[in-house]
Amino acid sequence: MDICVTTLLRDKGFKVTPQRLAIYNALAATKSHPSAEMIYNDLQPYYPTMSLATVYKTIEILKELDLVQVLNVGEDSFRYDADTTNHPHVRCMCCGRVEDLQGIDSSDFISRVSAHTDYAIQGQQFYFYGTCPACQKTSAVVS
Amino acid sequence: MDICVTTLLRDKGFKVTPQRLAIYNALAATKSHPSAEMIYNDLQPYYPTMSLATVYKTIEILKELDLVQVLNVGEDSFRYDADTTNHPHVRCMCCGRVEDLQGIDSSDFISRVSAHTDYAIQGQQFYFYGTCPACQKTSAVVS
DNA sequence: GTTTTTGCAAACAGTTTGCACTATC
DNA sequence: GATAGTGCAAACTGTTTGCAAAAAC
């Protein structure tokens, strides 16, 4: 996996730095769809001198290499996903957690939309909003 | 329509001001899904002393009254829609225009997702990205 | 040794807030 | 006349940029 990123960076003329590898690995190792700041905080113990600007600059490159996708779940900040397959996401409106919705085939819905519009559709993002299992339990106890 | 907004505002204890009516009317009269700044610019000729802060504060209230919905199409700024029915949107990646995708029934897709996840789904947003008819023509000429 | 990257700080854009003045009720 | 809203400017947050020192090649 590391080798792959290294090669991809080199091929496009980018230099390979520990920061870049760490940021990509942090993203690839989590399912939590972190924001730039979350990545920064996660890496802080291991790269105490790394700056937030480096996280942003690296994400920019990773986008270019198609190694991450950007999520815009309606919060203040963007979130990033190293899984670049196009899958729907859910956000818990209670705790803010963002999760993947795997195993849902949306191809028929997409082709239905494509057929219905004059736009040449190139991509899409599906965001669902609700309450996660953990928060459902909590509110059940309270009410 | 005005009467309706007036009543809704009063019922919730908000005062009825020309600015609030103008902002709602501007939103209700367009299909262009304007940002706060666009609304501000549109109204500038008629309300030259109105400030951007008033636009934001008013939108906040209109959200509370369920008179507008917020779109997060992946740009720098939010966009607003006075059509609060839940319909998909397309953004042209060439000119930035945002349009409604009317007449698409997504209820089966939504119920398929609801059945598939542990989340209690309360809402969703579907964003499509592509090239609008006008931009398709332009790029065809160029290439 | 050249060229790119880092990390800092300053800049920036969109949005929010505090507060005196004004308008609504 | 009491209460809430406006408009200004300043604050704030997430993100971007410029640049000298440092690292990659």
PDB file of C-alpha atoms (C1' of nucleotides) in Angstrom, chain A residues 10 15-16 53 56-57 77-78, chain D residues 14-19 24-25:
ATOM      1  CA  ARG A  10       7.045   9.799  -7.877  1.00  0.00           C
ATOM      2  CA  LYS A  15       8.510  14.020  -3.723  1.00  0.00           C
ATOM      3  CA  VAL A  16       7.910  11.299  -1.177  1.00  0.00           C
ATOM      4  CA  ALA A  53      -1.071  23.523   6.305  1.00  0.00           C
ATOM      5  CA  TYR A  56      -4.214  20.542   3.523  1.00  0.00           C
ATOM      6  CA  LYS A  57      -1.457  20.648   0.916  1.00  0.00           C
ATOM      7  CA  SER A  77     -15.502  21.435   7.514  1.00  0.00           C
ATOM      8  CA  PHE A  78     -14.792  18.972   4.735  1.00  0.00           C
TER       9      PHE A  78
ATOM     10  C1'  DG D  14     -11.882  26.519   8.045  1.00  0.00           C
ATOM     11  C1'  DT D  15      -8.794  26.871   4.371  1.00  0.00           C
ATOM     12  C1'  DT D  16      -5.100  28.951   1.420  1.00  0.00           C
ATOM     13  C1'  DT D  17      -0.866  31.391   0.447  1.00  0.00           C
ATOM     14  C1'  DG D  18       4.040  33.436   0.742  1.00  0.00           C
ATOM     15  C1'  DC D  19       8.298  32.600   2.136  1.00  0.00           C
ATOM     16  C1'  DA D  24      14.276  14.829  -1.077  1.00  0.00           C
ATOM     17  C1'  DC D  25      16.406  13.495  -5.069  1.00  0.00           C
TER      18       DC D  25
END
